[in-house]
Amino acid sequence: MKPSLRLFVSLSILLLAGCYRFTGIAIDQDVNTYYVDPFDNRAASVVPTLAPDFTEKLKNKIRNESRLIFTDVDPDIEFSGSITEYRVTSEAPQPDEQVAFNRLTIAIAVTMTNNKRQEEEPKKINKTWYAEFPSDQNLLDVQEELIRTITDQLAEDVFTEAFTSW
């Protein structure tokens, strides 16, 4: 094989490999449907839209990144859970006792039940994520963006843990 052809083939393979997204998920062939029960908000501080928004985010994550079909009638897999923590803390105090930044922390508890394997215990998934923001910013000004960032990661973590260890 000519060196230029070999180089072209090698570069083509590398380019195509770079376009492939490996998710690592493995779902039993007999599992075809899922349901996400509306999440409860059990945190001491409550943002009214957080639980329903996270419910939709998890539904969409599973719908878009797996072959499963959403149904509320006799699903093969069911997810249920709650927002267990929504907290803002001050972090990294400066020498003059001023806070450098604040941290918004959100925690969730999820139960995944595989109705195709009822002999198995439901899988418990507990995740916590946080995002930081400067102490001179008002939480209300950055809250929506922080919640979006944190819940994106939480949905990713739940999806990964639910479907990578079959």
CSV table of C-alpha atoms in Angstrom, one decimal:
chain,number,residue,atom,x,y,z
A,1,MET,CA,0.0,0.0,0.0
A,2,LYS,CA,1.3,3.4,-0.9
A,3,PRO,CA,2.3,5.6,2.0
A,4,SER,CA,-0.1,8.4,0.9
A,5,LEU,CA,-3.0,6.0,0.7
A,6,ARG,CA,-2.1,4.5,4.1
A,7,LEU,CA,-2.0,8.0,5.6
A,8,PHE,CA,-5.4,8.8,4.0
A,9,VAL,CA,-7.0,5.6,5.4
A,10,SER,CA,-5.5,6.2,8.8
A,11,LEU,CA,-6.7,9.8,9.0
A,12,SER,CA,-10.1,8.8,7.8
A,13,ILE,CA,-10.4,6.2,10.5
A,14,LEU,CA,-9.3,8.7,13.1
A,15,LEU,CA,-11.8,11.2,11.8
A,16,LEU,CA,-14.7,8.8,11.9
A,17,ALA,CA,-13.7,7.5,15.3
A,18,GLY,CA,-13.8,11.1,16.6
A,19,CYS,CA,-17.4,11.4,15.3
A,20,TYR,CA,-18.6,8.4,17.3
A,21,ARG,CA,-19.9,9.1,20.8
A,22,PHE,CA,-19.4,6.2,23.2
A,23,THR,CA,-22.0,6.2,25.9
A,24,GLY,CA,-21.3,2.8,27.4
A,25,ILE,CA,-24.9,2.1,28.1
A,26,ALA,CA,-26.2,-1.5,27.9
A,27,ILE,CA,-29.9,-2.2,28.3
A,28,ASP,CA,-31.4,-5.6,28.3
A,29,GLN,CA,-33.2,-6.5,25.1
A,30,ASP,CA,-36.4,-7.3,26.8
A,31,VAL,CA,-36.6,-3.8,28.4
A,32,ASN,CA,-38.4,-1.4,26.0
A,33,THR,CA,-40.3,1.2,28.0
A,34,TYR,CA,-39.7,3.5,31.0
A,35,TYR,CA,-41.6,5.9,33.2
A,36,VAL,CA,-40.4,8.7,35.4
A,37,ASP,CA,-42.7,9.4,38.3
A,38,PRO,CA,-42.9,13.1,39.2
A,39,PHE,CA,-40.1,14.0,41.6
A,40,ASP,CA,-41.0,15.3,45.1
A,41,ASN,CA,-39.3,18.3,46.6
A,42,ARG,CA,-38.3,17.3,50.1
A,43,ALA,CA,-35.5,19.9,50.6
A,44,ALA,CA,-35.7,22.4,53.4
A,45,SER,CA,-35.6,25.2,50.9
A,46,VAL,CA,-37.9,24.8,48.0
A,47,VAL,CA,-37.7,26.2,44.4
A,48,PRO,CA,-41.2,25.3,43.2
A,49,THR,CA,-40.2,24.5,39.6
A,50,LEU,CA,-37.1,22.4,40.5
A,51,ALA,CA,-38.8,19.0,41.0
A,52,PRO,CA,-41.0,19.1,37.9
A,53,ASP,CA,-38.1,20.5,35.8
A,54,PHE,CA,-35.8,17.7,36.9
A,55,THR,CA,-38.5,15.2,36.2
A,56,GLU,CA,-38.7,16.4,32.6
A,57,LYS,CA,-35.0,16.6,32.2
A,58,LEU,CA,-34.5,13.0,33.2
A,59,LYS,CA,-37.4,11.9,30.9
A,60,ASN,CA,-35.8,13.7,28.0
A,61,LYS,CA,-32.3,12.4,28.8
A,62,ILE,CA,-33.6,8.8,28.7
A,63,ARG,CA,-35.7,9.4,25.6
A,64,ASN,CA,-32.9,11.1,23.7
A,65,GLU,CA,-30.0,8.8,24.6
A,66,SER,CA,-31.6,5.4,24.7
A,67,ARG,CA,-33.9,3.3,22.6
A,68,LEU,CA,-36.5,3.2,25.4
A,69,ILE,CA,-40.0,4.5,24.9
A,70,PHE,CA,-41.8,6.6,27.5
A,71,THR,CA,-45.1,5.2,28.8
A,72,ASP,CA,-47.1,5.5,32.0
A,73,VAL,CA,-48.9,2.2,31.4
A,74,ASP,CA,-47.0,-0.9,32.7
A,75,PRO,CA,-43.4,0.3,32.0
A,76,ASP,CA,-40.5,-2.0,32.1
A,77,ILE,CA,-38.4,0.4,34.1
A,78,GLU,CA,-39.7,3.0,36.6
A,79,PHE,CA,-37.8,5.9,38.1
A,80,SER,CA,-39.0,7.7,41.2
A,81,GLY,CA,-37.3,10.1,43.6
A,82,SER,CA,-37.0,13.4,45.3
A,83,ILE,CA,-35.0,16.5,45.6
A,84,THR,CA,-33.4,16.0,49.1
A,85,GLU,CA,-31.3,19.1,49.3
A,86,TYR,CA,-31.2,22.6,48.0
A,87,ARG,CA,-28.8,24.7,49.9
A,88,VAL,CA,-26.6,27.8,49.5
A,89,THR,CA,-23.5,28.0,51.6
A,90,SER,CA,-20.7,30.6,51.9
A,91,GLU,CA,-17.3,29.3,50.9
A,92,ALA,CA,-13.6,30.4,51.1
A,93,PRO,CA,-13.7,33.2,53.6
A,94,GLN,CA,-11.0,35.8,52.9
A,95,PRO,CA,-8.6,37.1,55.5
A,96,ASP,CA,-10.8,40.1,56.2
A,97,GLU,CA,-13.7,37.7,56.8
A,98,GLN,CA,-15.4,38.4,53.5
A,99,VAL,CA,-16.7,35.4,51.6
A,100,ALA,CA,-15.1,34.8,48.2
A,101,PHE,CA,-18.0,32.8,46.7
A,102,ASN,CA,-21.2,31.0,47.5
A,103,ARG,CA,-22.1,27.4,46.6
A,104,LEU,CA,-25.5,26.1,45.5
A,105,THR,CA,-25.8,22.4,46.3
A,106,ILE,CA,-28.6,20.2,45.0
A,107,ALA,CA,-29.0,16.5,46.0
A,108,ILE,CA,-31.4,13.9,44.7
A,109,ALA,CA,-32.4,10.4,45.7
A,110,VAL,CA,-33.7,8.1,42.9
A,111,THR,CA,-35.1,4.7,42.9
A,112,MET,CA,-35.0,2.6,39.7
A,113,THR,CA,-37.3,-0.4,39.6
A,114,ASN,CA,-36.9,-3.0,36.8
A,115,ASN,CA,-40.3,-4.5,36.5
A,116,LYS,CA,-38.9,-7.2,34.1
A,117,ARG,CA,-36.8,-8.5,37.0
A,118,GLN,CA,-39.1,-8.2,40.0
A,119,GLU,CA,-36.9,-10.5,42.0
A,120,GLU,CA,-34.2,-7.8,42.1
A,121,GLU,CA,-34.1,-5.1,44.7
A,122,PRO,CA,-34.8,-1.6,43.3
A,123,LYS,CA,-31.6,0.3,42.5
A,124,LYS,CA,-31.0,3.3,44.8
A,125,ILE,CA,-29.1,6.2,43.2
A,126,ASN,CA,-28.1,9.2,45.4
A,127,LYS,CA,-26.3,12.1,43.8
A,128,THR,CA,-25.1,15.5,44.9
A,129,TRP,CA,-23.8,18.3,42.7
A,130,TYR,CA,-22.9,21.9,43.3
A,131,ALA,CA,-22.1,25.1,41.4
A,132,GLU,CA,-20.3,28.2,42.7
A,133,PHE,CA,-21.0,31.8,42.1
A,134,PRO,CA,-19.3,35.1,43.3
A,135,SER,CA,-20.4,36.4,46.7
A,136,ASP,CA,-21.2,39.8,45.2
A,137,GLN,CA,-23.9,38.2,42.9
A,138,ASN,CA,-27.4,37.8,44.1
A,139,LEU,CA,-28.6,34.2,44.0
A,140,LEU,CA,-31.8,35.2,42.2
A,141,ASP,CA,-29.8,36.6,39.4
A,142,VAL,CA,-27.8,33.4,38.8
A,143,GLN,CA,-30.2,30.8,40.2
A,144,GLU,CA,-31.7,29.6,36.9
A,145,GLU,CA,-28.4,29.1,35.2
A,146,LEU,CA,-26.9,27.3,38.3
A,147,ILE,CA,-29.9,25.0,38.6
A,148,ARG,CA,-29.7,24.2,34.9
A,149,THR,CA,-26.0,23.4,35.2
A,150,ILE,CA,-26.4,21.2,38.3
A,151,THR,CA,-29.5,19.3,37.1
A,152,ASP,CA,-27.9,18.6,33.7
A,153,GLN,CA,-25.1,16.9,35.5
A,154,LEU,CA,-27.5,15.1,37.9
A,155,ALA,CA,-29.5,13.7,35.0
A,156,GLU,CA,-26.3,12.6,33.3
A,157,ASP,CA,-25.2,10.8,36.5
A,158,VAL,CA,-28.5,9.1,37.1
A,159,PHE,CA,-28.7,8.0,33.4
A,160,THR,CA,-25.1,6.7,33.5
A,161,GLU,CA,-25.5,4.8,36.8
A,162,ALA,CA,-28.9,3.4,35.8
A,163,PHE,CA,-27.8,2.0,32.4
A,164,THR,CA,-24.1,1.2,32.5
A,165,SER,CA,-24.1,-1.6,35.1
A,166,TRP,CA,-26.6,-4.1,33.8
